[in-house]
Short mmCIF file of C-alpha atoms and ligand atoms in Angstrom, two decimals:
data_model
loop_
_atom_site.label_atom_id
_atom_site.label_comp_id
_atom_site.label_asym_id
_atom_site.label_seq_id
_atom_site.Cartn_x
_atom_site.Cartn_y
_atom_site.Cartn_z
CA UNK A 282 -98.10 117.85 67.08
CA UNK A 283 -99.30 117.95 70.84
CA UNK A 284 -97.37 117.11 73.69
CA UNK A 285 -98.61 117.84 77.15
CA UNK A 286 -96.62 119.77 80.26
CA UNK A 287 -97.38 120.20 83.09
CA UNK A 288 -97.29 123.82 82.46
CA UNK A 289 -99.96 124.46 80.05
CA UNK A 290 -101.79 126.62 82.65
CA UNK A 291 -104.97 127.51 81.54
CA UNK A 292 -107.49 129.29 83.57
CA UNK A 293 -106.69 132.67 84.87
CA UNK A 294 -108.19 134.98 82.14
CA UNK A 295 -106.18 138.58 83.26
CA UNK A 296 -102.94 136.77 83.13
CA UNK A 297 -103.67 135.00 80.15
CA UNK A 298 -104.65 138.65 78.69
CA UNK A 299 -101.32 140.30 79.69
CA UNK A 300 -99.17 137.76 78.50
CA UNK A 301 -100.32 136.32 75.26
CA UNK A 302 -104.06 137.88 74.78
CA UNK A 303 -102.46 140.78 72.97
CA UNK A 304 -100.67 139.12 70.47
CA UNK A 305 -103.75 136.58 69.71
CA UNK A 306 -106.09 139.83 69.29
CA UNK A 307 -103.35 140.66 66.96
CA UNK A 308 -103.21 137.90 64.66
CA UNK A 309 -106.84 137.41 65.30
CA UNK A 310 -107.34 140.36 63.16
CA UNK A 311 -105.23 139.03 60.37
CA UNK A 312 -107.07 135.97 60.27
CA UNK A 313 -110.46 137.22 60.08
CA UNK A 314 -109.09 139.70 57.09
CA UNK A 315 -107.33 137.25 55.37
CA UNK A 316 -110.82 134.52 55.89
CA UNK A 317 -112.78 137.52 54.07
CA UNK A 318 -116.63 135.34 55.28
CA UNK A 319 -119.14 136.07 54.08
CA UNK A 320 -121.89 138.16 56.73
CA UNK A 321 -124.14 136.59 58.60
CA UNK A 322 -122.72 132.94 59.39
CA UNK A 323 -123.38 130.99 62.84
CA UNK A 324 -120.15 130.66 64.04
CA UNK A 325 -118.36 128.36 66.24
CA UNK A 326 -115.26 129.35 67.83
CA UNK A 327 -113.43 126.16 69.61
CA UNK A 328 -110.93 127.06 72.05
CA UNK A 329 -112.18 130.49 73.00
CA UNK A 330 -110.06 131.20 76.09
CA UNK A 331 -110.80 134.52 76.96
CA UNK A 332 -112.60 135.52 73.49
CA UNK A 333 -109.90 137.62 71.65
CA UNK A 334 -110.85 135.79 68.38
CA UNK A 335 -114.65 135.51 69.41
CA UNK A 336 -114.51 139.47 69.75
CA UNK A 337 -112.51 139.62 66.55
CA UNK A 338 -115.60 137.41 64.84
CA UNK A 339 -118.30 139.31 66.25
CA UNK A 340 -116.68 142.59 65.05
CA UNK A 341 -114.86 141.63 61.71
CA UNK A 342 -117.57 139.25 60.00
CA UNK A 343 -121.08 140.49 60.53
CA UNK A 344 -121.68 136.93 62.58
CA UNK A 345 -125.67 136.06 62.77
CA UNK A 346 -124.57 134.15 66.09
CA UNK A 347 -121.29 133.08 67.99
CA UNK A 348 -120.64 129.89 69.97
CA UNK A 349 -118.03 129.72 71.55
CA UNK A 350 -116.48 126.50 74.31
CA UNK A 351 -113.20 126.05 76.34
CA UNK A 352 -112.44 123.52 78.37
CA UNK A 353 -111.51 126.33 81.16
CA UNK A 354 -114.09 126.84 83.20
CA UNK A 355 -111.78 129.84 84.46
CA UNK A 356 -111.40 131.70 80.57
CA UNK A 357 -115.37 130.85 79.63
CA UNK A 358 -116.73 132.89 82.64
CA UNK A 359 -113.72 135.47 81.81
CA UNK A 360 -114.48 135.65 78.44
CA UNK A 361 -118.74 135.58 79.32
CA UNK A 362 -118.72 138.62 81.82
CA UNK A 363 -116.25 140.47 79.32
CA UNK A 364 -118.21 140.19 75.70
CA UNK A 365 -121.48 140.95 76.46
CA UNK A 366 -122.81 141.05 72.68
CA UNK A 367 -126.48 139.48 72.40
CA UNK A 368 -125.31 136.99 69.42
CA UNK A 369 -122.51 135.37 71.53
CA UNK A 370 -122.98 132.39 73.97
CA UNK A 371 -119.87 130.97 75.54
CA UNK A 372 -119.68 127.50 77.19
CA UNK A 373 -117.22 124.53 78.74
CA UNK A 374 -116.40 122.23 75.57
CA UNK A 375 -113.19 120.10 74.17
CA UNK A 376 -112.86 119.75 70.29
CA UNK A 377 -112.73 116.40 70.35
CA UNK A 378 -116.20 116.15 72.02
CA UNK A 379 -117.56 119.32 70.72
CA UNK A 380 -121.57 119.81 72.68
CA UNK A 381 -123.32 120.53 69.11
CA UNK A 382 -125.19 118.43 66.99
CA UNK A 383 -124.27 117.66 63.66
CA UNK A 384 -124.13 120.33 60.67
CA UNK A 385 -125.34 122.82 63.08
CA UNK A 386 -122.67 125.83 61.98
CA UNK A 387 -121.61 127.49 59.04
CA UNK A 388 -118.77 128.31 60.24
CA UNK A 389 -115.69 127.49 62.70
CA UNK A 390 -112.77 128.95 63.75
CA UNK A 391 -110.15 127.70 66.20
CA UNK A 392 -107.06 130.49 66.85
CA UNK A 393 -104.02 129.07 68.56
CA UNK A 394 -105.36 125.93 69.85
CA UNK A 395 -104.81 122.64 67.84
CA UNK A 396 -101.39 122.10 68.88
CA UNK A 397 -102.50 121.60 72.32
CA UNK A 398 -105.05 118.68 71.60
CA UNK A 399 -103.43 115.44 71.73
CA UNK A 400 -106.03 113.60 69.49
CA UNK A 401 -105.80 116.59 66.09
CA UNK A 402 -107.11 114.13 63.81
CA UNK A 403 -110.07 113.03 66.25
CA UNK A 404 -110.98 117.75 66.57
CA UNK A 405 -110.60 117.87 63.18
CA UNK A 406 -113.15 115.33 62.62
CA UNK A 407 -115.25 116.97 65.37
CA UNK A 408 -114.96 120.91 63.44
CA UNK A 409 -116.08 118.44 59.85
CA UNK A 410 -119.14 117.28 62.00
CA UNK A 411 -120.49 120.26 63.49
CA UNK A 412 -120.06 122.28 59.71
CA UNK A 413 -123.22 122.18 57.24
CA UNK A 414 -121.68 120.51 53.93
CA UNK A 415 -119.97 123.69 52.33
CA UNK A 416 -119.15 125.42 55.43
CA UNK A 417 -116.07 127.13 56.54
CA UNK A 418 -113.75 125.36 58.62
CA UNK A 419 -110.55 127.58 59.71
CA UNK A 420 -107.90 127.48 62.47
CA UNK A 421 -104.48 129.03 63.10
CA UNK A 422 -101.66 127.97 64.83
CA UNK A 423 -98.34 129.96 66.02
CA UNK A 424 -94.79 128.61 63.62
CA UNK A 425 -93.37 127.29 66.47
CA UNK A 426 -91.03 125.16 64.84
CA UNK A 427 -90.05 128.46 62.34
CA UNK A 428 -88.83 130.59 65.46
CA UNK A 429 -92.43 132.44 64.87
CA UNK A 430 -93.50 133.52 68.50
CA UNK A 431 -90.75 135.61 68.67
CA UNK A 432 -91.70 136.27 72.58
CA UNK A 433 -91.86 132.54 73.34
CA UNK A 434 -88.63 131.61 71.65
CA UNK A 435 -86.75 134.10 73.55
CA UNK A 436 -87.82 133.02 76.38
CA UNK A 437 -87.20 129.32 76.04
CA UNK A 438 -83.83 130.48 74.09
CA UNK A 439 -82.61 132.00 77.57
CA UNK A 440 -84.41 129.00 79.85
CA UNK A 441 -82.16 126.42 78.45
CA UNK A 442 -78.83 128.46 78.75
CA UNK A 443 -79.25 128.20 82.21
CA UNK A 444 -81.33 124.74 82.29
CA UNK A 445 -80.99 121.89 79.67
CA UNK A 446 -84.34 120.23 81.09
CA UNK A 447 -86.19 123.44 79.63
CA UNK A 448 -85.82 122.34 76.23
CA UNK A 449 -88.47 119.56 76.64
CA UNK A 450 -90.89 122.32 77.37
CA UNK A 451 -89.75 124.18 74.56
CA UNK A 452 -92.79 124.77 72.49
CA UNK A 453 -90.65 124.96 69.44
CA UNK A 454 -90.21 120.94 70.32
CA UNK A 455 -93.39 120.22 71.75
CA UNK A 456 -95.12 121.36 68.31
CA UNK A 457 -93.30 119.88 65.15
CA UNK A 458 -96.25 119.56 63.32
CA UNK A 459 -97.13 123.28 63.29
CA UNK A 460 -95.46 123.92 59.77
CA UNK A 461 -97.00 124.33 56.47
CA UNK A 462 -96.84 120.73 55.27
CA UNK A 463 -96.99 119.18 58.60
CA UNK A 464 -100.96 121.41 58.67
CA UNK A 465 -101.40 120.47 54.72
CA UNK A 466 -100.83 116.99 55.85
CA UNK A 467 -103.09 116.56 59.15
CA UNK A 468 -105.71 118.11 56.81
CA UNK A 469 -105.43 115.85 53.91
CA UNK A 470 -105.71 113.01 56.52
CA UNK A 471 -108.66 114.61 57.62
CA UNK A 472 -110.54 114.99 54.32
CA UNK A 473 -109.20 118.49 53.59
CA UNK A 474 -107.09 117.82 50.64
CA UNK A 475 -108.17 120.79 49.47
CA UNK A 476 -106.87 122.93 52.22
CA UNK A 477 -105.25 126.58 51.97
CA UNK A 478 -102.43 127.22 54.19
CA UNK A 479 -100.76 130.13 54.28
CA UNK A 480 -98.26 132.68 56.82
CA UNK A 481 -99.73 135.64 58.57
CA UNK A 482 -96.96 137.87 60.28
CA UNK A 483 -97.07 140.76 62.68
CA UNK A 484 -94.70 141.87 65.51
CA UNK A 485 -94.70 141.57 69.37
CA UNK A 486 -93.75 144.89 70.57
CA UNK A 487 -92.64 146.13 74.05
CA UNK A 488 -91.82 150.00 75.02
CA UNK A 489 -89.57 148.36 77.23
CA UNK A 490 -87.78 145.14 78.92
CA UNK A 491 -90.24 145.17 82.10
CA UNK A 492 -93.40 145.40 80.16
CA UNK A 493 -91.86 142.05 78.17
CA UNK A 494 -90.86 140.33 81.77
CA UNK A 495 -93.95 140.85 83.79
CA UNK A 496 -96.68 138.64 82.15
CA UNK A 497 -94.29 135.42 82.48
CA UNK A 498 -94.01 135.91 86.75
CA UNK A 499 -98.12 135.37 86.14
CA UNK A 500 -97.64 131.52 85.35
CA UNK A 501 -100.78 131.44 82.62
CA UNK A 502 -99.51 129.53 79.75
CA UNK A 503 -96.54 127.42 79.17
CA UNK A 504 -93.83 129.30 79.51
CA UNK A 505 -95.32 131.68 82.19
CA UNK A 506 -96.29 128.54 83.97
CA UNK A 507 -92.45 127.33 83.66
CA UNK A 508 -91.23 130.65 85.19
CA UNK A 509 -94.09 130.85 87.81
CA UNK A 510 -92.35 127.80 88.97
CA UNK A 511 -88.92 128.44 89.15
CA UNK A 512 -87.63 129.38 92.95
CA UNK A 513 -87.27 132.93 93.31
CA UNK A 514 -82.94 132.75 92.60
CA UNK A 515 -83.03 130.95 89.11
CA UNK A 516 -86.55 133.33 88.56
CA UNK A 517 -83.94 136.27 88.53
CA UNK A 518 -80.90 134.45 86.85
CA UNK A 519 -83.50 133.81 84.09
CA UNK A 520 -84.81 137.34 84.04
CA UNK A 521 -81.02 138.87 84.04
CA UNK A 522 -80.38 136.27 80.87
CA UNK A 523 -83.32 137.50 79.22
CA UNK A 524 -82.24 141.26 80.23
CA UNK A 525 -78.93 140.51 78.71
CA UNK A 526 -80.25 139.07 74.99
CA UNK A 527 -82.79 141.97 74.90
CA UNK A 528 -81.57 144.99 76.37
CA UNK A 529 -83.81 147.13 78.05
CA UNK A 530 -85.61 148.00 75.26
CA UNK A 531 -88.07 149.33 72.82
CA UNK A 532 -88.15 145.44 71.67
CA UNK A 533 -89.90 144.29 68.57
CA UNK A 534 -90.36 140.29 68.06
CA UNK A 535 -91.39 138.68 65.21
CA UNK A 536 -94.72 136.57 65.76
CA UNK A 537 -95.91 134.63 62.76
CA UNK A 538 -98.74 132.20 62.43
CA UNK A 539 -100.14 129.68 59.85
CA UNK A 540 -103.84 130.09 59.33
CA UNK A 541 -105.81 127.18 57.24
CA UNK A 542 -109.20 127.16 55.89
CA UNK A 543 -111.04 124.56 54.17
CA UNK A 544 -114.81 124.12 52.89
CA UNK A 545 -116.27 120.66 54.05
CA UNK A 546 -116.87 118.24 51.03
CA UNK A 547 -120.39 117.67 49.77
C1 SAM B 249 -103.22 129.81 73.45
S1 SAM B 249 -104.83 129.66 74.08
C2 SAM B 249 -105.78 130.43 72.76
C3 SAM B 249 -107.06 131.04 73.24
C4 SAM B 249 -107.80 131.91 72.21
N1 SAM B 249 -108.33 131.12 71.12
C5 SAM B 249 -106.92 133.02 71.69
O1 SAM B 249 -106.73 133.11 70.48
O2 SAM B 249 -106.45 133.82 72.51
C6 SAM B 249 -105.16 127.95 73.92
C7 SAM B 249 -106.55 127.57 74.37
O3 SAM B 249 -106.79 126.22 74.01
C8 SAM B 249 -107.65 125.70 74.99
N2 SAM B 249 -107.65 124.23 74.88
C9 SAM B 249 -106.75 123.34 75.37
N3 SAM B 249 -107.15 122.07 75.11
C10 SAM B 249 -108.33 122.17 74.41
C11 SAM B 249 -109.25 121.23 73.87
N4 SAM B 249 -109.05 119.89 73.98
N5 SAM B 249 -110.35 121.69 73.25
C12 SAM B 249 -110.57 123.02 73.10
N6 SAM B 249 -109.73 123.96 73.61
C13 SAM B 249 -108.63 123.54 74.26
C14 SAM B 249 -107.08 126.24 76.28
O4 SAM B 249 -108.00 126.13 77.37
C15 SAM B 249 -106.78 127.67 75.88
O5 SAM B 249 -107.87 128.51 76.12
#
């Protein structure tokens, strides 16, 4: 499912916030409704970034306690000086080498960050070590493949119109696996045969076409990080192209995601 590029730029919290932040708060939301946990769970949340599903825990499910790691040193001090709530701790921490011992949470939720670990099978084993037996493992991931990030797939839709070698940075490519069977099927391999997948949808929306444009000239994220580095001619040949698909607005995108959760065996 993962693929690496060179611009999966992670690290600068605010323009994280402005460009994608928004939507993950979102769909964050829908998650943590459609989870329903039960009150009062210690909670690990792996691939914080800059906390909007940590803030989403803390105020949806009644947490006892939060933990939440990044690898970006850049989002966990973002996300630590921004959610100052007593029962979160943030910290630097890959899945595949979570810094927990074993059976230590009740809990764990990952939003919008498996397709970016090259080794799935290897977090997923981590998230199964870290739960109690019984616990709650959960994770969500955009439908790239489906079209589902309606904001990303624009984008990428208008990048390769006017440059073929976009495509390979297309996330829609990148990710293949992120589909209903292709997440039924990394958990089965995992142990999770008994694993509930299922589509949560909401909308990206814009008042207008420069609200849309601005968080991608910020360069956090793929796509952002792809028009960051663009020299300033083809930056406004791609902005025109986008212009031209979406007018100058209101726009309304579709952005779906499938969410999985699981109980560990035993
Ligand atoms: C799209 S962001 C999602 C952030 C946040 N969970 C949200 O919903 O807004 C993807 C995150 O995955 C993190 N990430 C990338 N590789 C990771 C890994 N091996 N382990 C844990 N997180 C990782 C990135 O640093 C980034 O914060």
């Amino acid at each position: 499912m993962s693929q690496k590029s060179k611009h999966d730029a992670w690290n600068a919290g605010e323009a994280y916030d402005a460009y994608m932040g928004r939507w993950s708060r979102r769909i964050a939301e829908d998650f943590l409704a459609w989870l329903n946990p039960d009150p009062g769970l210690g909670w690990l949340d792996v691939g914080c970034g800059t906390g909007a599903l940590t803030e989403i825990i803390l105020r949806r499910a009644a947490p006892r306690s939060v933990r939440a790691v990044d690898p970006s040193d850049g989002f966990v001090s973002y996300a630590a000086a921004n959610i100052l709530d007593p029962r979160v701790k943030f910290r630097a921490g890959s899945a595949t080498a979570l810094p927990f011992d074993s059976g230590r949470f009740e809990a764990l939720a990952s939003g919008l960050v498996l397709n970016f670990i090259d080794n799935q099978r290897a977090a997923l084993r981590e998230f199964c070590r870290v739960l109690e037996p019984g616990g709650l493992l959960s994770f969500y991931v955009w439908d790239y493949p489906g079209g589902g990030m309606g904001v990303i797939d624009t984008f990428w839709a208008a990048a390769r119109a006017l440059d073929p070698g976009a495509a390979e940075l297309d996330e829609s490519r990148r990710f293949p696996g992120c589909t209903k069977d292709g997440l039924a099927a990394l958990c089965a391999g995992a142990g999770l045969a008994g694993a509930e997948v299922t589509a949560l949808e909401t909308t990206s929306d814009f008042p207008d076409f420069v609200t849309f444009w601005a968080p991608f000239t910020l360069g956090a994220g793929p796509a952002p990080g792809y028009c960051k580095s663009l020299p300033p001619e083809r930056q406004a040949a791609l902005k025109d192209e986008l212009r031209r698909r979406l007018g100058s607005g209101p726009i309304s995108l579709p952005a779906r995601a499938w969410a999985v959760k699981a109980r560990i065996p035993g």
